[in-house]
mmCIF file with all atom_site columns, C-alpha atoms in Angstrom:
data_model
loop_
_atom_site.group_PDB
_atom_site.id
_atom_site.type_symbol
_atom_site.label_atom_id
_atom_site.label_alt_id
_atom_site.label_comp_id
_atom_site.label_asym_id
_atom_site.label_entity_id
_atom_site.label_seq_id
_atom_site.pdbx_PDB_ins_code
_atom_site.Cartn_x
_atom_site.Cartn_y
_atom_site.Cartn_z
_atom_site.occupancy
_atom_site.B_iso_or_equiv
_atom_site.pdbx_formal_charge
_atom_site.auth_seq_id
_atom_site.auth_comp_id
_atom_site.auth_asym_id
_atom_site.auth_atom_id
_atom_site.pdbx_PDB_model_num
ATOM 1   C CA . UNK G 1 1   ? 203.527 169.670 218.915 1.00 51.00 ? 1   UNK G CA 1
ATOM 2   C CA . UNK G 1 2   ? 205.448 170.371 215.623 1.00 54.00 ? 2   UNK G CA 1
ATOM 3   C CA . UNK G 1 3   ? 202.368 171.921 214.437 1.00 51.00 ? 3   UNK G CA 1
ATOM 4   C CA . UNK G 1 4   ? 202.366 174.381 217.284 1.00 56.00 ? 4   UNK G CA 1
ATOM 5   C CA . UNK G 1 5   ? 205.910 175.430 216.921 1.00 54.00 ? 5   UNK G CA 1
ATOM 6   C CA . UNK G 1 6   ? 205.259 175.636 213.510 1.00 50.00 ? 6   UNK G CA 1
ATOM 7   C CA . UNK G 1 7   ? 202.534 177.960 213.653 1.00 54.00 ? 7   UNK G CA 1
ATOM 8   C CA . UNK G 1 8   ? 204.230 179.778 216.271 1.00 63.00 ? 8   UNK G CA 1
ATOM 9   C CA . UNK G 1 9   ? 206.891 180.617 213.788 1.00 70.00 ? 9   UNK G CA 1
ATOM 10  C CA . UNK G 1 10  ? 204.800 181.412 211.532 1.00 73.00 ? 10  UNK G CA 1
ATOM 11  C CA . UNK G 1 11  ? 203.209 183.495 213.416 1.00 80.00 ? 11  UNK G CA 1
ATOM 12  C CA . UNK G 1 12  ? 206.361 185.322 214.422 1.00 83.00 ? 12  UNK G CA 1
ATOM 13  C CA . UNK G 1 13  ? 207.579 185.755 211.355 1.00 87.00 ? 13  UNK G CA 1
ATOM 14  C CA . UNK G 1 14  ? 204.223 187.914 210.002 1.00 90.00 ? 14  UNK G CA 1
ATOM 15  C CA . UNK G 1 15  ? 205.064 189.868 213.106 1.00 91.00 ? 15  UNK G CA 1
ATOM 16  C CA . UNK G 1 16  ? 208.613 190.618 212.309 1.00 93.00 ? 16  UNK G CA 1
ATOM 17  C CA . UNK G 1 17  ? 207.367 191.401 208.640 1.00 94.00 ? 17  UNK G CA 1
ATOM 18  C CA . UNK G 1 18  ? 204.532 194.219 210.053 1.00 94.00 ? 18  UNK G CA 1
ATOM 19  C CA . UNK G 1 19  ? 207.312 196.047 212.214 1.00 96.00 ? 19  UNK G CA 1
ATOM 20  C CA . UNK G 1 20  ? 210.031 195.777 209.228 1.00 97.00 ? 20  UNK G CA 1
ATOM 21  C CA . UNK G 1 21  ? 208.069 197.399 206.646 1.00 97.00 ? 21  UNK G CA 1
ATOM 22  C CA . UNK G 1 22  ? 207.734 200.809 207.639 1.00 97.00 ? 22  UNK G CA 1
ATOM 23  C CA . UNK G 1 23  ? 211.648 201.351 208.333 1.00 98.00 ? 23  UNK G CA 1
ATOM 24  C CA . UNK G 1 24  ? 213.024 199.295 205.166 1.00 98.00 ? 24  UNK G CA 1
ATOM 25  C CA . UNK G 1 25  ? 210.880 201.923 202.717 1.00 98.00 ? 25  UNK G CA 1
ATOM 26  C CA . UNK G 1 26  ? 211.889 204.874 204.579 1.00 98.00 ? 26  UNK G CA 1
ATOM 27  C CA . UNK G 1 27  ? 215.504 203.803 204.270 1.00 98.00 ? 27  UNK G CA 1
ATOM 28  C CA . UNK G 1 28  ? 214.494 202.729 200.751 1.00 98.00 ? 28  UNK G CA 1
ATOM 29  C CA . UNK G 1 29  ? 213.091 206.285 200.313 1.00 97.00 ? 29  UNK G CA 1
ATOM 30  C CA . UNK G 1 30  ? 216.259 207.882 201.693 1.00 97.00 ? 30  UNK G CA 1
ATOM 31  C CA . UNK G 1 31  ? 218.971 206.933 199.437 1.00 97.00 ? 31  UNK G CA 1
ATOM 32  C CA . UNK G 1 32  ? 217.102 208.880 196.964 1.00 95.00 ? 32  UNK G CA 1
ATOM 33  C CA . UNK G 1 33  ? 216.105 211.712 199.624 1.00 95.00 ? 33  UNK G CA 1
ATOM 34  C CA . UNK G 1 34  ? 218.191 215.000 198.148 1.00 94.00 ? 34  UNK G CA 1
ATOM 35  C CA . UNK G 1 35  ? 220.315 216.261 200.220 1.00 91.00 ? 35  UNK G CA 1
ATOM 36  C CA . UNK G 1 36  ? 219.039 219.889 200.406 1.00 91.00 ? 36  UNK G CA 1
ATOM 37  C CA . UNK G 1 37  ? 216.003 221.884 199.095 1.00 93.00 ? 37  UNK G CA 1
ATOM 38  C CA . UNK G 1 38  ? 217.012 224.371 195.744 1.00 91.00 ? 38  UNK G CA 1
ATOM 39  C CA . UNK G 1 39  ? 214.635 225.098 192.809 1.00 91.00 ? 39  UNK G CA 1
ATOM 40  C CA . UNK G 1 40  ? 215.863 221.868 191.101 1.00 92.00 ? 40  UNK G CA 1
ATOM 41  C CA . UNK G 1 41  ? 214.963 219.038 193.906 1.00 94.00 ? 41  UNK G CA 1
ATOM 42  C CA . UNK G 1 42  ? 212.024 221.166 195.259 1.00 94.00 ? 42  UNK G CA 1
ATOM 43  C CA . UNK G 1 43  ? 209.446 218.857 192.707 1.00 95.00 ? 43  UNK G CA 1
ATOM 44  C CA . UNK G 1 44  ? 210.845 215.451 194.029 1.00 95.00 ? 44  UNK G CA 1
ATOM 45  C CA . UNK G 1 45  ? 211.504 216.882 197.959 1.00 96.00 ? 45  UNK G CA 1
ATOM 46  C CA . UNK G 1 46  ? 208.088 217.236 197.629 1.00 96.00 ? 46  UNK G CA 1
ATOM 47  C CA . UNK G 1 47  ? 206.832 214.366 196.006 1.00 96.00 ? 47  UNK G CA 1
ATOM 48  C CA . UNK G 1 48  ? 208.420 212.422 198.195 1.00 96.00 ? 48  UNK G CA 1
ATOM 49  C CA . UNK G 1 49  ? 206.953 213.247 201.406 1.00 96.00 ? 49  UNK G CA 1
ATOM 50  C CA . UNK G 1 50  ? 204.101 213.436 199.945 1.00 97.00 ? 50  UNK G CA 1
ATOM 51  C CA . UNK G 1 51  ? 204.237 209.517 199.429 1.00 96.00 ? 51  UNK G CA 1
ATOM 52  C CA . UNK G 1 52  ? 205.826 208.853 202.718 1.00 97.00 ? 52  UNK G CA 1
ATOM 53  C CA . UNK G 1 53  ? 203.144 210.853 204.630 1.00 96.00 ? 53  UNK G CA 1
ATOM 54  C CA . UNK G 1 54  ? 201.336 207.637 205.711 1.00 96.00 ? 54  UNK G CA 1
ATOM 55  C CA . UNK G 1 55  ? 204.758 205.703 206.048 1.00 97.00 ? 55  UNK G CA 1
ATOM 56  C CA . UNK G 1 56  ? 206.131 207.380 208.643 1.00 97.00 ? 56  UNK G CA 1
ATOM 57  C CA . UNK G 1 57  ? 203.514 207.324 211.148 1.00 97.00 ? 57  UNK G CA 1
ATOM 58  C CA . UNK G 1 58  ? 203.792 203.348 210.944 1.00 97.00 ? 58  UNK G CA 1
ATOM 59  C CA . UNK G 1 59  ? 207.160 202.914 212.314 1.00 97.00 ? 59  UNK G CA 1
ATOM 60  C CA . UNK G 1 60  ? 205.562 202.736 215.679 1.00 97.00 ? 60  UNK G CA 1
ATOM 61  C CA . UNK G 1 61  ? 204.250 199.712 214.752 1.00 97.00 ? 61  UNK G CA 1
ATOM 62  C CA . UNK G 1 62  ? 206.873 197.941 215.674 1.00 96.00 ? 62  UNK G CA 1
ATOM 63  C CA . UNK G 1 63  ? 206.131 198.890 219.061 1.00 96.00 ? 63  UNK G CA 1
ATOM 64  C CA . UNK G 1 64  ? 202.785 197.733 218.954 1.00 95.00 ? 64  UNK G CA 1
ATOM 65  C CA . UNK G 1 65  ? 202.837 194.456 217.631 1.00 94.00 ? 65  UNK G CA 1
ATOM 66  C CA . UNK G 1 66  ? 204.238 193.494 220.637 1.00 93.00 ? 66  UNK G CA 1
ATOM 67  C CA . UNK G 1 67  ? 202.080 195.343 223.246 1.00 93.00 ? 67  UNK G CA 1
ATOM 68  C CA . UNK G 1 68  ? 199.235 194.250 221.440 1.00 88.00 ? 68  UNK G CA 1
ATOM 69  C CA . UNK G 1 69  ? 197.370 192.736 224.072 1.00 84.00 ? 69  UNK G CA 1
ATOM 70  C CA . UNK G 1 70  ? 194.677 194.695 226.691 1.00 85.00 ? 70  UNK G CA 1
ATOM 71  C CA . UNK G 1 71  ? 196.557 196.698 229.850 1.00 87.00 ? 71  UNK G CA 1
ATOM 72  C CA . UNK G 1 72  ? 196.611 195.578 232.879 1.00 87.00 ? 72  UNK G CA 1
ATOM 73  C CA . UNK G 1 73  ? 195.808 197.408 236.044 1.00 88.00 ? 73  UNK G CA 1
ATOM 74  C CA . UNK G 1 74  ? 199.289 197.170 237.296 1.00 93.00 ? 74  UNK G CA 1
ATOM 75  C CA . UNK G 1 75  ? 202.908 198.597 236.102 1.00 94.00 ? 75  UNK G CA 1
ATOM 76  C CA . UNK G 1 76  ? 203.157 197.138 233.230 1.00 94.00 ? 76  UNK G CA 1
ATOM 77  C CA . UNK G 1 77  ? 199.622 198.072 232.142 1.00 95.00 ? 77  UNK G CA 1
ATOM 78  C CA . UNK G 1 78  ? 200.137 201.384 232.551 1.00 96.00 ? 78  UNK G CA 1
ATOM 79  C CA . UNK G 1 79  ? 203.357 201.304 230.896 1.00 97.00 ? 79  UNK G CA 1
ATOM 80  C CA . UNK G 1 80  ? 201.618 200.071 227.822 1.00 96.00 ? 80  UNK G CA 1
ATOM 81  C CA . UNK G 1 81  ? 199.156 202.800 227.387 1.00 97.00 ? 81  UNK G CA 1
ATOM 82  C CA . UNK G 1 82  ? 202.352 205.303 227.872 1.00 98.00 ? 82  UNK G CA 1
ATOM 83  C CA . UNK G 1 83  ? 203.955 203.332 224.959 1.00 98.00 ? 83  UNK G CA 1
ATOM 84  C CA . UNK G 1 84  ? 200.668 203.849 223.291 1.00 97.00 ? 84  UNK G CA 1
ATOM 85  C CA . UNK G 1 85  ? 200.583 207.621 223.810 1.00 98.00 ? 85  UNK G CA 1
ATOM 86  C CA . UNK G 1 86  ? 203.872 207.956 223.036 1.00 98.00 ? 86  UNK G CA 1
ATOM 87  C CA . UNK G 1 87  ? 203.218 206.470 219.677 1.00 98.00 ? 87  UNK G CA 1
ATOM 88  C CA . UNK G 1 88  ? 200.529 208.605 218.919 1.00 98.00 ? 88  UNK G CA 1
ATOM 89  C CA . UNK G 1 89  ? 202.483 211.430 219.755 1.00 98.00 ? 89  UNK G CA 1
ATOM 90  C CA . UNK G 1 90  ? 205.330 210.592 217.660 1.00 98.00 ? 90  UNK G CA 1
ATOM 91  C CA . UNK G 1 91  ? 202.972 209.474 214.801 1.00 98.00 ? 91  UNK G CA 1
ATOM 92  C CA . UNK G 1 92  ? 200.876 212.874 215.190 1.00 98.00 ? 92  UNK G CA 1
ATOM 93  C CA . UNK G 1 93  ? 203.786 215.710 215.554 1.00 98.00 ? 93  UNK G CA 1
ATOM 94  C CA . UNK G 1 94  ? 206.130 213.285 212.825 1.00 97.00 ? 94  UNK G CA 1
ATOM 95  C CA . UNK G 1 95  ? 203.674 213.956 210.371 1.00 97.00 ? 95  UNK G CA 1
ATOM 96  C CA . UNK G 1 96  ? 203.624 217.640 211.218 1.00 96.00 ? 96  UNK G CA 1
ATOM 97  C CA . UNK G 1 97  ? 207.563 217.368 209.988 1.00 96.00 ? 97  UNK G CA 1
ATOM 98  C CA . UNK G 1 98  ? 206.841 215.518 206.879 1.00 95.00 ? 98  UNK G CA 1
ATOM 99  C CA . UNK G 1 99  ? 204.080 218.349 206.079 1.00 96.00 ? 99  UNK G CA 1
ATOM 100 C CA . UNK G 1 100 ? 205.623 222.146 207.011 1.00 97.00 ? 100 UNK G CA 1
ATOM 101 C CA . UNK G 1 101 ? 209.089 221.004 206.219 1.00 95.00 ? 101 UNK G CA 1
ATOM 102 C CA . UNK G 1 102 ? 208.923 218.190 203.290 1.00 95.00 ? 102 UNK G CA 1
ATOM 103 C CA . UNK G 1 103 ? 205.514 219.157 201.608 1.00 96.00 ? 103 UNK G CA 1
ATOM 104 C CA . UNK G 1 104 ? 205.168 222.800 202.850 1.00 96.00 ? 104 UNK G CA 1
ATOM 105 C CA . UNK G 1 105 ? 208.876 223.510 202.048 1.00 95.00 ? 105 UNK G CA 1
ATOM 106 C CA . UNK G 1 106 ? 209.385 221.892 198.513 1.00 94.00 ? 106 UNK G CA 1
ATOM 107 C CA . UNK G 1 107 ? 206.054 223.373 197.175 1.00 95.00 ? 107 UNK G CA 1
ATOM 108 C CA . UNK G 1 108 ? 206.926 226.613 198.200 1.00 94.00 ? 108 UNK G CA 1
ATOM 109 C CA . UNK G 1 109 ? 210.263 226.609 196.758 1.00 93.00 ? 109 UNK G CA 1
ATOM 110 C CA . UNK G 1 110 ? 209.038 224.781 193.471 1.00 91.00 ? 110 UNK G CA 1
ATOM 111 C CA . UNK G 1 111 ? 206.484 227.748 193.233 1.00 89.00 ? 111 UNK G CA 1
ATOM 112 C CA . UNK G 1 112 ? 208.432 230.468 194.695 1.00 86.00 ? 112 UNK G CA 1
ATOM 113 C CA . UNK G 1 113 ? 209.400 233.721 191.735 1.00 81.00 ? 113 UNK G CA 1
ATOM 114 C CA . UNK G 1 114 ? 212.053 233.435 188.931 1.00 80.00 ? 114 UNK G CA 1
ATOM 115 C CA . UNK G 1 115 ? 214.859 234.985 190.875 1.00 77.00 ? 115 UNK G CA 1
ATOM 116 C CA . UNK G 1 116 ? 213.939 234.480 194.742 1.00 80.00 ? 116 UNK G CA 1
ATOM 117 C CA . UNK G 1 117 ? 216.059 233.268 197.027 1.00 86.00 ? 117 UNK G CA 1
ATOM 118 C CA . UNK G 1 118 ? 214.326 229.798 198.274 1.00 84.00 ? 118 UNK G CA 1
ATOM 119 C CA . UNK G 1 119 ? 216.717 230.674 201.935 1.00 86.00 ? 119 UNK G CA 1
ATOM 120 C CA . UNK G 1 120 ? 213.667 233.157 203.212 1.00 89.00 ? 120 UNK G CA 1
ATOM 121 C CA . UNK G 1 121 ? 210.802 230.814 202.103 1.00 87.00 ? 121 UNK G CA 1
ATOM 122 C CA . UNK G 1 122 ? 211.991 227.700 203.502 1.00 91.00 ? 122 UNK G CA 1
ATOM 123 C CA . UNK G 1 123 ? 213.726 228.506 206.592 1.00 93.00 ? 123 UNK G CA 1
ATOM 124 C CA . UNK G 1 124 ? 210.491 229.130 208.602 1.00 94.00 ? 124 UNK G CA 1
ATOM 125 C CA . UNK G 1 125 ? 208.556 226.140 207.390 1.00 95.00 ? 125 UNK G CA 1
ATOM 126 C CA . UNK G 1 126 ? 212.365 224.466 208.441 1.00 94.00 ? 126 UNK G CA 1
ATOM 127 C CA . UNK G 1 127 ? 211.862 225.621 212.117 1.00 95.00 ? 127 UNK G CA 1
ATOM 128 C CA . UNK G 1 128 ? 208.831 224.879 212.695 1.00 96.00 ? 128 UNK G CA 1
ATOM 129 C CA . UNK G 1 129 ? 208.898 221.229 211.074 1.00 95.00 ? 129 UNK G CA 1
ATOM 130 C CA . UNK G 1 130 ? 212.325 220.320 212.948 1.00 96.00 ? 130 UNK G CA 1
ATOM 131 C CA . UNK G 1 131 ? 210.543 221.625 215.928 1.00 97.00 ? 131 UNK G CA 1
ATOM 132 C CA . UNK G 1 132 ? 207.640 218.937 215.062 1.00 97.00 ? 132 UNK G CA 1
ATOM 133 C CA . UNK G 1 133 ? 210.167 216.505 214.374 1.00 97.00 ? 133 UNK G CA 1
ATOM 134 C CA . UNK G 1 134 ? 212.108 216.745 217.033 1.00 97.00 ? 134 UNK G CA 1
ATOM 135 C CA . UNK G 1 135 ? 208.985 216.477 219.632 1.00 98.00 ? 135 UNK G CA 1
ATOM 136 C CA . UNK G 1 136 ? 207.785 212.950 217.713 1.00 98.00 ? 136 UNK G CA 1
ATOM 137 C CA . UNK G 1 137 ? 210.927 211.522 217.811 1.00 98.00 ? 137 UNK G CA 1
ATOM 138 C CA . UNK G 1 138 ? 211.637 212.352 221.791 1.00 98.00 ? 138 UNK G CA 1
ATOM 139 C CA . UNK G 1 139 ? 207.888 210.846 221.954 1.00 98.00 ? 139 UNK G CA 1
ATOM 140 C CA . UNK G 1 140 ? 209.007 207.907 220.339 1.00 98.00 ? 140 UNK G CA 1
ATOM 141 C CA . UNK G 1 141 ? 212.115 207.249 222.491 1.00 98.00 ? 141 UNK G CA 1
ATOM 142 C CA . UNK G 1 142 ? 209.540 207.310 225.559 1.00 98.00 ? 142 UNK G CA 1
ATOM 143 C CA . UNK G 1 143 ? 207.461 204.487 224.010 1.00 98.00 ? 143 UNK G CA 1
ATOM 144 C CA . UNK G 1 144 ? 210.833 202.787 224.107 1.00 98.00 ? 144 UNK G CA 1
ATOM 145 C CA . UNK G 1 145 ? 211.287 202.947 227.261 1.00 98.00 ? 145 UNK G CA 1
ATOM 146 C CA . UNK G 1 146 ? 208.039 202.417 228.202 1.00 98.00 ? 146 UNK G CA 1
ATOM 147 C CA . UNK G 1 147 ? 207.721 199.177 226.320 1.00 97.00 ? 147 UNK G CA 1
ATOM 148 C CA . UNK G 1 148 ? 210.614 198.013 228.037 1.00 97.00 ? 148 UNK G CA 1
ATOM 149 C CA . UNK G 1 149 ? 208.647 198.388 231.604 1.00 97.00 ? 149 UNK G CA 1
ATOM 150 C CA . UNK G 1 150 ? 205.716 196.699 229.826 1.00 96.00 ? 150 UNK G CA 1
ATOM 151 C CA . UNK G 1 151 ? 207.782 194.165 227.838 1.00 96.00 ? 151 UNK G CA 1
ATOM 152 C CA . UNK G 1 152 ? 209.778 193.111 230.566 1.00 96.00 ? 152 UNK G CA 1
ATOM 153 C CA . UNK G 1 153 ? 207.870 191.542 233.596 1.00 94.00 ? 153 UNK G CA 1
ATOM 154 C CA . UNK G 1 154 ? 206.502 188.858 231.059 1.00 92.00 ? 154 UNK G CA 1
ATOM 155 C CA . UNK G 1 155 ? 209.629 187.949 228.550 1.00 94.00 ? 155 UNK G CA 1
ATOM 156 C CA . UNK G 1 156 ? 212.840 189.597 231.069 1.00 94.00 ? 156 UNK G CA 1
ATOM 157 C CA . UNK G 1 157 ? 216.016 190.226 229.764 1.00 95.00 ? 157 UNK G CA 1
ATOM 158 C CA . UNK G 1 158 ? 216.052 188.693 225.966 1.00 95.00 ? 158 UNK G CA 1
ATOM 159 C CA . UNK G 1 159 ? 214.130 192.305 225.353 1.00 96.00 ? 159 UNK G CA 1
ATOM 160 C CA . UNK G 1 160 ? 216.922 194.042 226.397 1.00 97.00 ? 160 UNK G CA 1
ATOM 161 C CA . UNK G 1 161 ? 218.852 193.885 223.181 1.00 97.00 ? 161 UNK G CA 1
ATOM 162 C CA . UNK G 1 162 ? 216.250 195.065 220.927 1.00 97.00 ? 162 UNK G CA 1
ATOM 163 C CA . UNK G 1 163 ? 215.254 197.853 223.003 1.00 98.00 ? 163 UNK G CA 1
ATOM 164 C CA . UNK G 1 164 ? 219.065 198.968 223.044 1.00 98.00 ? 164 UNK G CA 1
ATOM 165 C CA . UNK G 1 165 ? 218.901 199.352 219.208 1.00 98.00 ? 165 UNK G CA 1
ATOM 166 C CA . UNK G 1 166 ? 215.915 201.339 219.383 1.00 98.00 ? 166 UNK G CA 1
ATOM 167 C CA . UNK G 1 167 ? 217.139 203.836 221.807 1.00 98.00 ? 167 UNK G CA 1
ATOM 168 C CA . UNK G 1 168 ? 220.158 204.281 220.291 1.00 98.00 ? 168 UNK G CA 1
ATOM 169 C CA . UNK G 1 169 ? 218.231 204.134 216.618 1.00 98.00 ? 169 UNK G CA 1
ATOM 170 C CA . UNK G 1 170 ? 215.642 206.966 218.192 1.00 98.00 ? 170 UNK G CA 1
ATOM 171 C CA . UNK G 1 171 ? 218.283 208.875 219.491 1.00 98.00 ? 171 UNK G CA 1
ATOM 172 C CA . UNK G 1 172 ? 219.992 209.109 215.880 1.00 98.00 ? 172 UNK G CA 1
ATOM 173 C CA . UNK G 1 173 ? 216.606 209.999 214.511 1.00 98.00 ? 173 UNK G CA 1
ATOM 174 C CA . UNK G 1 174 ? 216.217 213.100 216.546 1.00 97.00 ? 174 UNK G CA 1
ATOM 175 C CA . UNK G 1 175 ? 218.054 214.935 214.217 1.00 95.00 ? 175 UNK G CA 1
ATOM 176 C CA . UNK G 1 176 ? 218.855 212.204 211.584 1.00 95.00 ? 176 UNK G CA 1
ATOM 177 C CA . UNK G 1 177 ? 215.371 212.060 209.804 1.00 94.00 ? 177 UNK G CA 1
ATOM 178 C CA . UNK G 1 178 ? 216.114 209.950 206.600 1.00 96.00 ? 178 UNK G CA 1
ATOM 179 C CA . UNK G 1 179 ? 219.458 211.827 204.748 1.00 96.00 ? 179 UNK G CA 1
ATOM 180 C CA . UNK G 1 180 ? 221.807 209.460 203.676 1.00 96.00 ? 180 UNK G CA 1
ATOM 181 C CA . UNK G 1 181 ? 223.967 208.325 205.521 1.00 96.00 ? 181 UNK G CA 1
ATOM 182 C CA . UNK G 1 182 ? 223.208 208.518 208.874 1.00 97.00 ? 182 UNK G CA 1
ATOM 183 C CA . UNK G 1 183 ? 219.459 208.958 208.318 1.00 97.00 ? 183 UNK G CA 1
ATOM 184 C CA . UNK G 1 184 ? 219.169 205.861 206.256 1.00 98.00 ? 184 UNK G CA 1
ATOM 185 C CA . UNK G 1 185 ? 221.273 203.804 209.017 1.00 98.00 ? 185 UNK G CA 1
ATOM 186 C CA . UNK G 1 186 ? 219.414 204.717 211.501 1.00 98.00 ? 186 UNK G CA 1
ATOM 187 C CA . UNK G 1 187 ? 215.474 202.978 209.600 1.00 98.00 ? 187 UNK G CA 1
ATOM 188 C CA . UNK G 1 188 ? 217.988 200.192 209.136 1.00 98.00 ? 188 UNK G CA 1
ATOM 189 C CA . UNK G 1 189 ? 218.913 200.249 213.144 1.00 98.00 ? 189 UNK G CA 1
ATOM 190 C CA . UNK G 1 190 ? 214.513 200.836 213.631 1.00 98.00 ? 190 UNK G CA 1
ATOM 191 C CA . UNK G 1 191 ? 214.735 197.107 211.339 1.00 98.00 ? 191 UNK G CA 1
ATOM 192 C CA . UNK G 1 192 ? 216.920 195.655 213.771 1.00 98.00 ? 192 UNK G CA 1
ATOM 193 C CA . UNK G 1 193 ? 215.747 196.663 216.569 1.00 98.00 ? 193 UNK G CA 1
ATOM 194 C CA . UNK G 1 194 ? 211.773 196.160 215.791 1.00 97.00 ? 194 UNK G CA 1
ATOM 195 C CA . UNK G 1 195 ? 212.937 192.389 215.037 1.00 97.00 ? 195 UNK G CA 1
ATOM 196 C CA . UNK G 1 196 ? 214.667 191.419 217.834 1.00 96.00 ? 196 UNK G CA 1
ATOM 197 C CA . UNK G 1 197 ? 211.985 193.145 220.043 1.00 96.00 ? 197 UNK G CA 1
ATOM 198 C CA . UNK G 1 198 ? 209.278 190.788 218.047 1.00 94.00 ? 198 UNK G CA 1
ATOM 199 C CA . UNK G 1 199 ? 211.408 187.670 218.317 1.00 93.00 ? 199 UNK G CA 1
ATOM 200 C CA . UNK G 1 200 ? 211.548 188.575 222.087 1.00 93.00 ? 200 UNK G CA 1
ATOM 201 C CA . UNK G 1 201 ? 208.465 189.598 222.336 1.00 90.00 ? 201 UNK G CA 1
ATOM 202 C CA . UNK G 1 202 ? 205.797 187.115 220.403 1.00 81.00 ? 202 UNK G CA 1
ATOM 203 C CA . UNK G 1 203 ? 202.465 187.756 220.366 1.00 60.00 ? 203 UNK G CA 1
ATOM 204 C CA . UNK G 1 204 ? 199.454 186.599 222.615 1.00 55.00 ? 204 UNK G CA 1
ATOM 205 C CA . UNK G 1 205 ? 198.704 184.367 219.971 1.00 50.00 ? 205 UNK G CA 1
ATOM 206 C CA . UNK G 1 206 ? 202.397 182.810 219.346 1.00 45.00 ? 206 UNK G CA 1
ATOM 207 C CA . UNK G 1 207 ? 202.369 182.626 223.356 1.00 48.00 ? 207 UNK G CA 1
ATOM 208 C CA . UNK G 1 208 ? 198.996 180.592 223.598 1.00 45.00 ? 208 UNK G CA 1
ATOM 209 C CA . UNK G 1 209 ? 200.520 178.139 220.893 1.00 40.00 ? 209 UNK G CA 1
ATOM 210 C CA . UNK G 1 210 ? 203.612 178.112 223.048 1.00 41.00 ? 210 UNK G CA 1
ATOM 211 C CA . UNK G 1 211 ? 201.978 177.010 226.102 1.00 43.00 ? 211 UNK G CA 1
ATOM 212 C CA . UNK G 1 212 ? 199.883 175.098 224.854 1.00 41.00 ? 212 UNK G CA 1
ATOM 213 C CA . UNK G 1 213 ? 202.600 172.759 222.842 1.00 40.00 ? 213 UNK G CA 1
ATOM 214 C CA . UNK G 1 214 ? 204.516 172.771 226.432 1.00 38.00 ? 214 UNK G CA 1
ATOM 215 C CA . UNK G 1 215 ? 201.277 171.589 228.739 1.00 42.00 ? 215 UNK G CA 1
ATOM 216 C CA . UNK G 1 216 ? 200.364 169.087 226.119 1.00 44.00 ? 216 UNK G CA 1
ATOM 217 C CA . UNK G 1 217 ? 204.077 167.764 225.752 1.00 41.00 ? 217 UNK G CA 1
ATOM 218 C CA . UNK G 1 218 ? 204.296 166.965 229.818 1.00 42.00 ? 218 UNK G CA 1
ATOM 219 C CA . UNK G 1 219 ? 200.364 165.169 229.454 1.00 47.00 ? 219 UNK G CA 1
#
């Protein structure tokens, strides 16, 4: 038995590093995230999102880790394929964001005439990308909720705290995206959250070794 529970940590804590990673470098990333677009950040605003292109689709990882498991044809395996739309949603129009408005934006400014104002180059590629934005991170807050209805019926209430951060993290990042302060608070809040959810939540795997410990210790 104290192999089980050991490998049942074990394999909770790889989960809780997977759903971790993605927030912690995009609140890494934002402490050094300028605070506005002008000729003289326009090189690093867009360097930056050029690296964190493939980070940010990966936050919703931490909402599949735990759903990670095949639906079932009931309401809980429906609200896991919601959770996984959701996700791709979020992943697809987030990346739309980090493209008009990081890449799209800073380039254009970097590039833009001695003497232009950046305000006419960059404030369409700004609607447009906080339109994006906005629509991923709405998407994400319904995977939320929707791993909640899937999360629930098998591990109840001790997934209620987790998904609390999240929905309050996802509501920050509507408008939030990584600026310091608030923007950097709120990956750190996606940290939190993603944990408890996967300490709530283990995997099929950490749940087999679970059982199986339990059946073996009443033999």
């Amino acid at each position: 038995m104290p192999s089980r529970t050991y490998d049942r940590s074990v394999s909770t804590l790889r989960n809780i590093i997977l759903v971790i990673a993605a927030p912690l470098i995009l609140a890494a990333a934002g402490l050094t995230h300028p605070s506005g677009l002008s000729r003289s950040t326009a090189e690093h605003w867009a360097d930056m999102h050029i690296m964190l292109l493939p980070v940010f689709p990966l936050l919703a990882v931490g909402l599949l880790v735990p759903l990670w498991r095949r639906p079932g044809r009931d309401l809980a395996g429906f609200a896991t394929v919601v959770a996984w739309v959701g996700s791709f949603v979020y992943a697809a129009f987030y990346t739309g964001l980090d493209a008009v408005a990081g890449i799209g934006a800073g380039t254009a400014v970097e590039h833009a005439a001695a003497g232009a104002s950046p305000g006419p180059l960059k404030r369409p590629l700004y609607d447009v990308g906080e339109a994006l934005g906005q629509a991923g991170a709405y998407a994400l807050i319904c995977a939320v909720v929707a791993t909640a209805v899937a999360l629930f019926p098998r591990h109840g209430a001790r997934i209620l705290p987790g998904i609390a951060v999240l929905l309050v993290s996802g509501w920050s990042f509507v408008d939030s995206h990584i600026f310091w302060p608030r923007g950097v608070w709120t990956m750190l809040g996606f940290a939190l959250g993603f944990t408890l959810l996967a300490w709530a939540a283990p995997s099929p795997k950490a749940q087999r070794f679970a059982s199986t410990a339990t059946e073996r210790a009443h033999r």
